[in-house]
């Protein structure tokens, strides 16, 4: 019985060690892809765009907080606040949805994303 109990505790210990590691680019790419796919599937099922984005973004944030302690390697070692995580997640899942199923993303949203990306490109010039 004790051996069985120890087996159930192993994943929790491994999870606690992983929680301290910031999300890598590979991690965020996976979460972005899953979120975008969720939006596409939800829209196909008739779910309103804002609701689909909210659920996909919320799930992305929960994974970042639960698995990575709110840390993302590309932004440094500091823990990001929930609002920062949500804003980033929302942008990530929407851009993925634009890539995977552009017909399921409202035109005004596509224009906002294009405008935001254009501004970022101009900053880098």
PDB file of C-alpha atoms in Angstrom:
ATOM      1  CA  UNK A   1       0.000   0.000   0.000  1.00  0.00           C
ATOM      2  CA  UNK A   2       2.827   2.400   0.871  1.00  0.00           C
ATOM      3  CA  UNK A   3       4.515   1.724  -2.498  1.00  0.00           C
ATOM      4  CA  UNK A   4       1.246   2.531  -4.267  1.00  0.00           C
ATOM      5  CA  UNK A   5       0.911   5.776  -2.322  1.00  0.00           C
ATOM      6  CA  UNK A   6       4.463   6.767  -3.270  1.00  0.00           C
ATOM      7  CA  UNK A   7       3.675   6.220  -6.948  1.00  0.00           C
ATOM      8  CA  UNK A   8       0.819   8.696  -6.756  1.00  0.00           C
ATOM      9  CA  UNK A   9       3.083  11.287  -5.142  1.00  0.00           C
ATOM     10  CA  UNK A  10       5.754  11.155  -7.872  1.00  0.00           C
ATOM     11  CA  UNK A  11       3.843  13.227 -10.438  1.00  0.00           C
ATOM     12  CA  UNK A  12       3.137  15.894  -7.839  1.00  0.00           C
ATOM     13  CA  UNK A  13       6.846  16.147  -6.990  1.00  0.00           C
ATOM     14  CA  UNK A  14       7.807  16.337 -10.660  1.00  0.00           C
ATOM     15  CA  UNK A  15       5.134  18.977 -11.227  1.00  0.00           C
ATOM     16  CA  UNK A  16       6.498  21.139  -8.406  1.00  0.00           C
ATOM     17  CA  UNK A  17       9.994  21.040  -9.921  1.00  0.00           C
ATOM     18  CA  UNK A  18       8.611  21.952 -13.374  1.00  0.00           C
ATOM     19  CA  UNK A  19       6.593  24.856 -11.919  1.00  0.00           C
ATOM     20  CA  UNK A  20       9.797  26.736 -11.243  1.00  0.00           C
ATOM     21  CA  UNK A  21      10.948  26.510 -14.864  1.00  0.00           C
ATOM     22  CA  UNK A  22       9.815  29.341 -17.151  1.00  0.00           C
ATOM     23  CA  UNK A  23       7.900  28.369 -20.271  1.00  0.00           C
ATOM     24  CA  UNK A  24      10.279  27.895 -23.180  1.00  0.00           C
ATOM     25  CA  UNK A  25       9.628  28.992 -26.756  1.00  0.00           C
ATOM     26  CA  UNK A  26       8.624  25.402 -27.487  1.00  0.00           C
ATOM     27  CA  UNK A  27       6.137  25.453 -24.606  1.00  0.00           C
ATOM     28  CA  UNK A  28       4.531  28.719 -25.684  1.00  0.00           C
ATOM     29  CA  UNK A  29       4.392  27.527 -29.310  1.00  0.00           C
ATOM     30  CA  UNK A  30       2.480  24.445 -28.162  1.00  0.00           C
ATOM     31  CA  UNK A  31       0.074  26.485 -26.017  1.00  0.00           C
ATOM     32  CA  UNK A  32      -0.422  28.970 -28.877  1.00  0.00           C
ATOM     33  CA  UNK A  33      -1.173  26.152 -31.299  1.00  0.00           C
ATOM     34  CA  UNK A  34      -3.620  24.472 -28.934  1.00  0.00           C
ATOM     35  CA  UNK A  35      -5.379  27.784 -28.245  1.00  0.00           C
ATOM     36  CA  UNK A  36      -5.676  28.635 -31.923  1.00  0.00           C
ATOM     37  CA  UNK A  37      -6.996  25.175 -32.687  1.00  0.00           C
ATOM     38  CA  UNK A  38      -9.549  25.529 -29.899  1.00  0.00           C
ATOM     39  CA  UNK A  39     -10.807  28.798 -31.392  1.00  0.00           C
ATOM     40  CA  UNK A  40     -11.150  27.215 -34.835  1.00  0.00           C
ATOM     41  CA  UNK A  41     -13.065  24.233 -33.456  1.00  0.00           C
ATOM     42  CA  UNK A  42     -15.247  26.375 -31.202  1.00  0.00           C
ATOM     43  CA  UNK A  43     -16.129  28.732 -34.055  1.00  0.00           C
ATOM     44  CA  UNK A  44     -16.976  25.764 -36.289  1.00  0.00           C
ATOM     45  CA  UNK A  45     -19.303  24.571 -33.519  1.00  0.00           C
ATOM     46  CA  UNK A  46     -21.037  27.968 -33.501  1.00  0.00           C
ATOM     47  CA  UNK A  47     -19.464  29.487 -30.393  1.00  0.00           C
ATOM     48  CA  UNK A  48     -19.124  33.275 -30.518  1.00  0.00           C
ATOM     49  CA  UNK A  49     -15.607  34.567 -31.187  1.00  0.00           C
ATOM     50  CA  UNK A  50     -15.174  36.507 -27.901  1.00  0.00           C
ATOM     51  CA  UNK A  51     -16.261  33.495 -25.853  1.00  0.00           C
ATOM     52  CA  UNK A  52     -13.933  31.140 -27.763  1.00  0.00           C
ATOM     53  CA  UNK A  53     -10.993  33.530 -27.323  1.00  0.00           C
ATOM     54  CA  UNK A  54     -11.759  33.965 -23.623  1.00  0.00           C
ATOM     55  CA  UNK A  55     -11.756  30.233 -22.955  1.00  0.00           C
ATOM     56  CA  UNK A  56      -8.636  29.576 -25.050  1.00  0.00           C
ATOM     57  CA  UNK A  57      -6.759  32.473 -23.420  1.00  0.00           C
ATOM     58  CA  UNK A  58      -7.883  31.530 -19.935  1.00  0.00           C
ATOM     59  CA  UNK A  59      -6.674  27.974 -20.431  1.00  0.00           C
ATOM     60  CA  UNK A  60      -3.314  29.232 -21.753  1.00  0.00           C
ATOM     61  CA  UNK A  61      -2.913  31.424 -18.642  1.00  0.00           C
ATOM     62  CA  UNK A  62      -3.869  28.597 -16.288  1.00  0.00           C
ATOM     63  CA  UNK A  63      -1.192  26.377 -17.836  1.00  0.00           C
ATOM     64  CA  UNK A  64       1.442  29.125 -17.599  1.00  0.00           C
ATOM     65  CA  UNK A  65       0.584  29.754 -13.966  1.00  0.00           C
ATOM     66  CA  UNK A  66       0.176  26.120 -12.958  1.00  0.00           C
ATOM     67  CA  UNK A  67       3.061  24.561 -14.823  1.00  0.00           C
ATOM     68  CA  UNK A  68       5.521  27.455 -15.034  1.00  0.00           C
ATOM     69  CA  UNK A  69       4.655  29.657 -12.071  1.00  0.00           C
ATOM     70  CA  UNK A  70       3.670  32.522 -14.390  1.00  0.00           C
ATOM     71  CA  UNK A  71       7.155  32.742 -15.900  1.00  0.00           C
ATOM     72  CA  UNK A  72       8.028  32.896 -19.602  1.00  0.00           C
ATOM     73  CA  UNK A  73      11.680  32.493 -20.576  1.00  0.00           C
ATOM     74  CA  UNK A  74      11.531  35.014 -23.445  1.00  0.00           C
ATOM     75  CA  UNK A  75      10.607  37.864 -21.067  1.00  0.00           C
ATOM     76  CA  UNK A  76      13.117  37.069 -18.340  1.00  0.00           C
ATOM     77  CA  UNK A  77      12.984  35.503 -14.906  1.00  0.00           C
ATOM     78  CA  UNK A  78      10.258  37.622 -13.345  1.00  0.00           C
ATOM     79  CA  UNK A  79       6.808  36.245 -12.727  1.00  0.00           C
ATOM     80  CA  UNK A  80       4.229  37.905 -14.945  1.00  0.00           C
ATOM     81  CA  UNK A  81       0.943  39.127 -13.544  1.00  0.00           C
ATOM     82  CA  UNK A  82      -2.331  37.563 -14.584  1.00  0.00           C
ATOM     83  CA  UNK A  83      -3.290  40.561 -16.741  1.00  0.00           C
ATOM     84  CA  UNK A  84       0.051  40.450 -18.582  1.00  0.00           C
ATOM     85  CA  UNK A  85      -0.291  36.712 -19.125  1.00  0.00           C
ATOM     86  CA  UNK A  86      -3.848  37.063 -20.345  1.00  0.00           C
ATOM     87  CA  UNK A  87      -3.000  39.867 -22.796  1.00  0.00           C
ATOM     88  CA  UNK A  88      -0.114  37.863 -24.229  1.00  0.00           C
ATOM     89  CA  UNK A  89      -2.146  34.659 -24.386  1.00  0.00           C
ATOM     90  CA  UNK A  90      -5.019  36.401 -26.117  1.00  0.00           C
ATOM     91  CA  UNK A  91      -2.728  37.804 -28.803  1.00  0.00           C
ATOM     92  CA  UNK A  92      -1.041  34.431 -29.266  1.00  0.00           C
ATOM     93  CA  UNK A  93      -4.226  32.410 -29.678  1.00  0.00           C
ATOM     94  CA  UNK A  94      -5.829  34.969 -31.990  1.00  0.00           C
ATOM     95  CA  UNK A  95      -2.790  35.078 -34.271  1.00  0.00           C
ATOM     96  CA  UNK A  96      -2.805  31.277 -34.354  1.00  0.00           C
ATOM     97  CA  UNK A  97      -6.495  31.268 -35.274  1.00  0.00           C
ATOM     98  CA  UNK A  98      -5.789  33.771 -38.053  1.00  0.00           C
ATOM     99  CA  UNK A  99      -3.133  31.388 -39.336  1.00  0.00           C
ATOM    100  CA  UNK A 100      -5.222  28.193 -39.031  1.00  0.00           C
ATOM    101  CA  UNK A 101      -8.762  29.342 -39.839  1.00  0.00           C
ATOM    102  CA  UNK A 102      -8.833  32.949 -41.060  1.00  0.00           C
ATOM    103  CA  UNK A 103     -12.457  32.598 -42.151  1.00  0.00           C
ATOM    104  CA  UNK A 104     -13.456  32.031 -38.497  1.00  0.00           C
ATOM    105  CA  UNK A 105     -11.851  35.291 -37.260  1.00  0.00           C
ATOM    106  CA  UNK A 106     -13.875  38.513 -37.654  1.00  0.00           C
ATOM    107  CA  UNK A 107     -12.390  41.008 -40.123  1.00  0.00           C
ATOM    108  CA  UNK A 108     -12.155  43.806 -37.534  1.00  0.00           C
ATOM    109  CA  UNK A 109     -10.041  41.550 -35.299  1.00  0.00           C
ATOM    110  CA  UNK A 110      -7.742  40.659 -38.193  1.00  0.00           C
ATOM    111  CA  UNK A 111      -7.298  44.392 -38.897  1.00  0.00           C
ATOM    112  CA  UNK A 112      -6.452  45.132 -35.235  1.00  0.00           C
ATOM    113  CA  UNK A 113      -3.860  42.353 -35.199  1.00  0.00           C
ATOM    114  CA  UNK A 114      -2.350  43.536 -38.487  1.00  0.00           C
ATOM    115  CA  UNK A 115      -2.143  47.081 -37.148  1.00  0.00           C
ATOM    116  CA  UNK A 116      -0.459  45.922 -33.924  1.00  0.00           C
ATOM    117  CA  UNK A 117       2.057  43.834 -35.861  1.00  0.00           C
ATOM    118  CA  UNK A 118       2.793  46.734 -38.227  1.00  0.00           C
ATOM    119  CA  UNK A 119       3.493  49.015 -35.233  1.00  0.00           C
ATOM    120  CA  UNK A 120       5.908  46.463 -33.773  1.00  0.00           C
ATOM    121  CA  UNK A 121       7.730  46.139 -37.086  1.00  0.00           C
ATOM    122  CA  UNK A 122       8.109  49.934 -37.320  1.00  0.00           C
ATOM    123  CA  UNK A 123       9.599  50.026 -33.805  1.00  0.00           C
ATOM    124  CA  UNK A 124      12.283  47.580 -34.883  1.00  0.00           C
ATOM    125  CA  UNK A 125      13.291  49.665 -37.920  1.00  0.00           C
TER     126      UNK A 125
END
